[in-house]
CSV table of C-alpha atoms in Angstrom, one decimal:
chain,number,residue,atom,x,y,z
A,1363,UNK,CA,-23.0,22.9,8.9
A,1364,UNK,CA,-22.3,21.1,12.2
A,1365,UNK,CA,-19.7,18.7,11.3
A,1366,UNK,CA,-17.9,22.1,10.2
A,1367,UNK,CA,-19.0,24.0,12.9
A,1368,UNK,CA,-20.3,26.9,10.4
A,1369,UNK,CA,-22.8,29.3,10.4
A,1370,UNK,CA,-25.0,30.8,7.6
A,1371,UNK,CA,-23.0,34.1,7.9
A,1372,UNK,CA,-19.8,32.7,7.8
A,1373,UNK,CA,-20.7,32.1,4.3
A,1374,UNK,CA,-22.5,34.7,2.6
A,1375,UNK,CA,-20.8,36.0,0.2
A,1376,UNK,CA,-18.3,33.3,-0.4
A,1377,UNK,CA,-17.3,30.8,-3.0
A,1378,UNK,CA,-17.6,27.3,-1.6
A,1379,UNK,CA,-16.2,23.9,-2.9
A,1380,UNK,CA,-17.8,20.4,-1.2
A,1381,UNK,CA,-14.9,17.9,-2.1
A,1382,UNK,CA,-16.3,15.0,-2.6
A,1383,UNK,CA,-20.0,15.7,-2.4
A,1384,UNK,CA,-21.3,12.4,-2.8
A,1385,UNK,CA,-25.5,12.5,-3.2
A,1386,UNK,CA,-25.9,14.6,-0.4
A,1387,UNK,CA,-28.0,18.2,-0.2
A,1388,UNK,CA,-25.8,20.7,1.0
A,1389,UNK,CA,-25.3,22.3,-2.4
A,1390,UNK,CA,-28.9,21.9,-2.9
A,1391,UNK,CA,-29.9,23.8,0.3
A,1392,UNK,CA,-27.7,26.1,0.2
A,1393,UNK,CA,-28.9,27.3,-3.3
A,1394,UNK,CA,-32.0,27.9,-1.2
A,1395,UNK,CA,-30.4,30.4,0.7
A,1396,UNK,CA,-28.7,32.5,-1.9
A,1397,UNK,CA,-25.5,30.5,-0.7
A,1398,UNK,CA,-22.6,29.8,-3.7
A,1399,UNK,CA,-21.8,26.2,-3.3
A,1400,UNK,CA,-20.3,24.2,-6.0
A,1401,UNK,CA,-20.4,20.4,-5.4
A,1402,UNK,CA,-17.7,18.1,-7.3
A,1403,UNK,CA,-17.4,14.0,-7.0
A,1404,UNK,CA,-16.2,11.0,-9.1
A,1405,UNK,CA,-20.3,9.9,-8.8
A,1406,UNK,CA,-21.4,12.7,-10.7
A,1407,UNK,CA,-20.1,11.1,-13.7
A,1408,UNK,CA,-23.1,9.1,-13.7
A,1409,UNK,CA,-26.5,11.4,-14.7
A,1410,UNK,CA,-28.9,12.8,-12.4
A,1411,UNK,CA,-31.5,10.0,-13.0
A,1412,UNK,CA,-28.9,7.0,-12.6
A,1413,UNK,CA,-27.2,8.5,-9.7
A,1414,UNK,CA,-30.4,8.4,-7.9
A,1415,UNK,CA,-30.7,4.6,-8.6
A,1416,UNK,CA,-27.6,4.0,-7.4
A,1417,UNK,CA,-27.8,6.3,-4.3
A,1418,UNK,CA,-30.8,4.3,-3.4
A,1419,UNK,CA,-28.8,0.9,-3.6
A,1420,UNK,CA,-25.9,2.3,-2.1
A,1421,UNK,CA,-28.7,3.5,1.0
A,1422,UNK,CA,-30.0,0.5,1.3
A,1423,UNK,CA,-26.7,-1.0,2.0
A,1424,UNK,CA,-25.3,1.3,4.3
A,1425,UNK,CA,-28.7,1.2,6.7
A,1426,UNK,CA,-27.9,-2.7,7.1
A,1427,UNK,CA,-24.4,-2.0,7.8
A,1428,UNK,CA,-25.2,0.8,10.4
A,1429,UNK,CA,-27.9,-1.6,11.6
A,1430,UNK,CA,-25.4,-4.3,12.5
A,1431,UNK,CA,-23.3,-2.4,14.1
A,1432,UNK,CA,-25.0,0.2,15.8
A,1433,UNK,CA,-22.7,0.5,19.2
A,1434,UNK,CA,-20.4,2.1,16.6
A,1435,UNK,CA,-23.0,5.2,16.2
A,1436,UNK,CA,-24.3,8.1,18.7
A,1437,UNK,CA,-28.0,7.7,18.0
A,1438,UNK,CA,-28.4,11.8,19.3
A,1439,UNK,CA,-28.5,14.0,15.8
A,1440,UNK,CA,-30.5,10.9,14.8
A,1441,UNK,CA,-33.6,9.4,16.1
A,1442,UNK,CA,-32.4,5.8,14.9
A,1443,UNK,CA,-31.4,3.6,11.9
A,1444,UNK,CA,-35.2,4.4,10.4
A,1445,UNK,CA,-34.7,8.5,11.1
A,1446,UNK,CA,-30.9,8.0,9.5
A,1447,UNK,CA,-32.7,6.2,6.7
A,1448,UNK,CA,-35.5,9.0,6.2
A,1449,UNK,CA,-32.8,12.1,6.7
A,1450,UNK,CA,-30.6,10.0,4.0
A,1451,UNK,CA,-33.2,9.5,1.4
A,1452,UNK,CA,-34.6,13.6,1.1
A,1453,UNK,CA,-30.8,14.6,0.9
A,1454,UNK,CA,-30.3,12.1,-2.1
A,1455,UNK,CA,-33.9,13.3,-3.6
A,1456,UNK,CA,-32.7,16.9,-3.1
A,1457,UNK,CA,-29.2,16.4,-4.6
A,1458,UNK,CA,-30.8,14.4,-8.0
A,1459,UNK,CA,-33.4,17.3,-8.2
A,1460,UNK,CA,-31.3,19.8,-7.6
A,1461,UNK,CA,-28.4,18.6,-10.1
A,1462,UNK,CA,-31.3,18.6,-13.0
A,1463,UNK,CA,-32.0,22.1,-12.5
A,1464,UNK,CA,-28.4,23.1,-11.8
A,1465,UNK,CA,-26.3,20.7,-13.6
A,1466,UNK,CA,-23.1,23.4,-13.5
A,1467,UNK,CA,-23.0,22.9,-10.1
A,1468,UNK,CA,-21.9,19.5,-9.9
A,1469,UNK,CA,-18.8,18.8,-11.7
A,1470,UNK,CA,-17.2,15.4,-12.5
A,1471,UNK,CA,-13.9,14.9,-10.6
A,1472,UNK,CA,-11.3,12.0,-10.2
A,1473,UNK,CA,-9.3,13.2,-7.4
A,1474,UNK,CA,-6.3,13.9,-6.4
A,1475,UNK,CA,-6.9,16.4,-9.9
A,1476,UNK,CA,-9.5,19.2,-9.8
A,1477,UNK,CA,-10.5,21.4,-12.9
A,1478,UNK,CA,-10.3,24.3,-11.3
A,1479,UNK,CA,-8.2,27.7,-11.1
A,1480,UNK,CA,-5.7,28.0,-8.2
A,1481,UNK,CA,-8.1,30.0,-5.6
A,1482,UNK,CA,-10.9,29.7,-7.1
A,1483,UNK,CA,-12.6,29.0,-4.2
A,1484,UNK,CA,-12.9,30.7,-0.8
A,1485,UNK,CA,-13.5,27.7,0.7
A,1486,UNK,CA,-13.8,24.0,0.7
A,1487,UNK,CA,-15.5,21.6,2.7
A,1488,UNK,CA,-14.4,18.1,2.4
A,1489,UNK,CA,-16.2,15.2,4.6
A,1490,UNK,CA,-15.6,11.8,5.2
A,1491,UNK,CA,-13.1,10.9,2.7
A,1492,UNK,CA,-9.7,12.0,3.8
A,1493,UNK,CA,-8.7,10.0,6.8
A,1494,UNK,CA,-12.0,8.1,6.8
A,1495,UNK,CA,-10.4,5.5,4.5
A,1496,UNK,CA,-6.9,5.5,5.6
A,1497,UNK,CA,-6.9,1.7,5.4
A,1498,UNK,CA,-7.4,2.0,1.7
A,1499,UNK,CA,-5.9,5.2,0.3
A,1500,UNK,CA,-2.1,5.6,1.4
A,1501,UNK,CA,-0.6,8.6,2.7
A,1502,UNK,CA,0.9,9.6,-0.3
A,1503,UNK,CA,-2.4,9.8,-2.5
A,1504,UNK,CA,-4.1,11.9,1.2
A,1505,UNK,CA,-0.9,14.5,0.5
A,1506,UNK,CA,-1.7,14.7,-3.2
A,1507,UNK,CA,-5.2,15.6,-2.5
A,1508,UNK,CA,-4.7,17.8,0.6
A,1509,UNK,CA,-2.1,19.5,-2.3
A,1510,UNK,CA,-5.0,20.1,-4.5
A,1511,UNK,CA,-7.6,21.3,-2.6
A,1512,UNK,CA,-5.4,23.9,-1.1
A,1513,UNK,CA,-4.1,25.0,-4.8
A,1514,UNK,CA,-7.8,26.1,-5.2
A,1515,UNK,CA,-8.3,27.3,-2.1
A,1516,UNK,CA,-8.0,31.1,-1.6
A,1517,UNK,CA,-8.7,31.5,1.9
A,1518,UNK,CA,-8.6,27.7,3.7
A,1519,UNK,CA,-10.1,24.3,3.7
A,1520,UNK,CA,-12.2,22.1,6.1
A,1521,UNK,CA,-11.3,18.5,6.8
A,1522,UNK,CA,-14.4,16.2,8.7
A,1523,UNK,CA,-13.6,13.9,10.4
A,1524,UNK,CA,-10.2,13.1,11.7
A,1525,UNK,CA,-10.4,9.6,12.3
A,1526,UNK,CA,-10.8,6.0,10.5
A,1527,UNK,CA,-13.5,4.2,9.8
A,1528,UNK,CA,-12.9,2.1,13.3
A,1529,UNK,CA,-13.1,5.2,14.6
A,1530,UNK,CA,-9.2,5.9,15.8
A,1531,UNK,CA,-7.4,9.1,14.4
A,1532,UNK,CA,-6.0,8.8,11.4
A,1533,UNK,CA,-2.5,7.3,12.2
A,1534,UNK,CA,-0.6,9.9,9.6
A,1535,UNK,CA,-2.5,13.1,11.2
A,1536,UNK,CA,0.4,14.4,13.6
A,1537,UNK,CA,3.2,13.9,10.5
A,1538,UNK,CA,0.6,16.1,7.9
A,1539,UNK,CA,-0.2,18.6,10.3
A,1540,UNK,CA,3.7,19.2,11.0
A,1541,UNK,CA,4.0,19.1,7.2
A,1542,UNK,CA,1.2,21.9,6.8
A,1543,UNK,CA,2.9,23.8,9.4
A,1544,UNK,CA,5.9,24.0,8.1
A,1545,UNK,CA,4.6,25.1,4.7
A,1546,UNK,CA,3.4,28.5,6.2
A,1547,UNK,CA,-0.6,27.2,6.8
A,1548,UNK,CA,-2.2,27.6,10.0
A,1549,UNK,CA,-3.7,24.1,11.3
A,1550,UNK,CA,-5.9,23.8,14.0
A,1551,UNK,CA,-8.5,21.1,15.2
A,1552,UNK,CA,-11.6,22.1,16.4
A,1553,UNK,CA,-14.3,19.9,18.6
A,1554,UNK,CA,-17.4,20.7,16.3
A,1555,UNK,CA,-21.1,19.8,17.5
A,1556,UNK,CA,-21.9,17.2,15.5
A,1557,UNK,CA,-21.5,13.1,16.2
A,1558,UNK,CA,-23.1,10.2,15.0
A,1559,UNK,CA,-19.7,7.9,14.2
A,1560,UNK,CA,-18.7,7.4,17.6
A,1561,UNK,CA,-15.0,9.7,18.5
A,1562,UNK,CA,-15.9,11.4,14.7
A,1563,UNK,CA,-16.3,15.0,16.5
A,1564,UNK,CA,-13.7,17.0,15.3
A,1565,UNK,CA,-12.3,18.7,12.0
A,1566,UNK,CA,-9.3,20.2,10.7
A,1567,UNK,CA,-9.0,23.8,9.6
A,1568,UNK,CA,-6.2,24.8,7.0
A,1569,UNK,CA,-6.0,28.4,6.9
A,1570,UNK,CA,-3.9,30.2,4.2
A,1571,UNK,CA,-4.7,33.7,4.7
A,1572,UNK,CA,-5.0,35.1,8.8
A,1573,UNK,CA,-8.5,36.2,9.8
């Protein structure tokens, strides 16, 4: 909710899309409070059962690269590595719980395709994908997907955050924004309060329809 700057209200009574997911609990919370969140990601492929293996791997590997290179984190949301760790591990144990009880809720999705209708969704969150890895996804594949979400977007989509894994804005940003623009959406970037990769505090709102 921070990295997006959202409240509980702000969503009530909307259809959500989180684009990629990954093994995280957002759709599983939100569940909790009568929120309707759809998750979809390329993981969810894999059952509930193996994905929880594999989140648990993939865990363990992350803490020892956050651990070696900690000057690159804000250490303020967090406690430290071992909090990170903790906070990490419930969200994958919710996620894996919740996706056996809900397994409609977590669909299997190569991007830059989505198996949904055009507006299907009110609105979509999408974290640390786009821009995060512009060294290793071109600008051309980011424009296909940006191109997708917004085809199923009715009202506007969310992009967290807007910079690289070194933590400098995505060097494309300015060019898609003008590009957006252009198309009739309204961009804007918004400081959000939420930090732990250091300069990752702000995110991208595509608006198709005015407030």
């Amino acid at each position: 909710m921070a990295m997006f700057s959202l409240s509980i209200d702000e969503l009530e009574g909307k259809k959500i899309l989180d684009c990629p997911a990954g093994a995280c609990s957002f759709t599983a919370v939100s569940q909790q409070k009568g929120l309707d969140v759809t998750a979809c990601d390329i993981a969810y492929y894999h059952p509930g059962e193996a994905l929880a293996r594999k989140g648990k791997k993939d865990l363990n590997h992350a803490m020892e690269r956050v651990e070696k290179a900690k000057a690159q984190y804000v250490f303020e949301y967090f406690d430290d590595v071992t909090d990170l760790a903790q906070h990490r591990a419930r969200a994958l144990r919710d996620c894996a719980a919740d996706m056996k009880e809900r397994p409609e809720r977590y669909v299997p999705v190569t991007l830059p395709s989505l198996p949904f209708k055009s507006e299907q969704f009110d609105l979509i969150l999408s974290a640390h994908f786009l821009f995060t890895y512009g060294d290793r996804l071109d600008q051309a594949f980011h424009l296909k997907v940006l191109e997708e979400l917004l085809r199923v977007a009715k009202e506007e989509v969310r992009l967290f955050p807007l910079v690289d894994l070194s933590g400098s804005r995505y060097e494309h940003l300015d060019e898609i924004i003008t590009m957006l623009e252009s198309q009739g959406y309204q961009v804007e970037e918004r400081s959000v309060p939420y930090e732990f990769q250091r300069n990752a505090n702000t995110m991208m709102r595509i608006r198709k329809r005015a407030d």
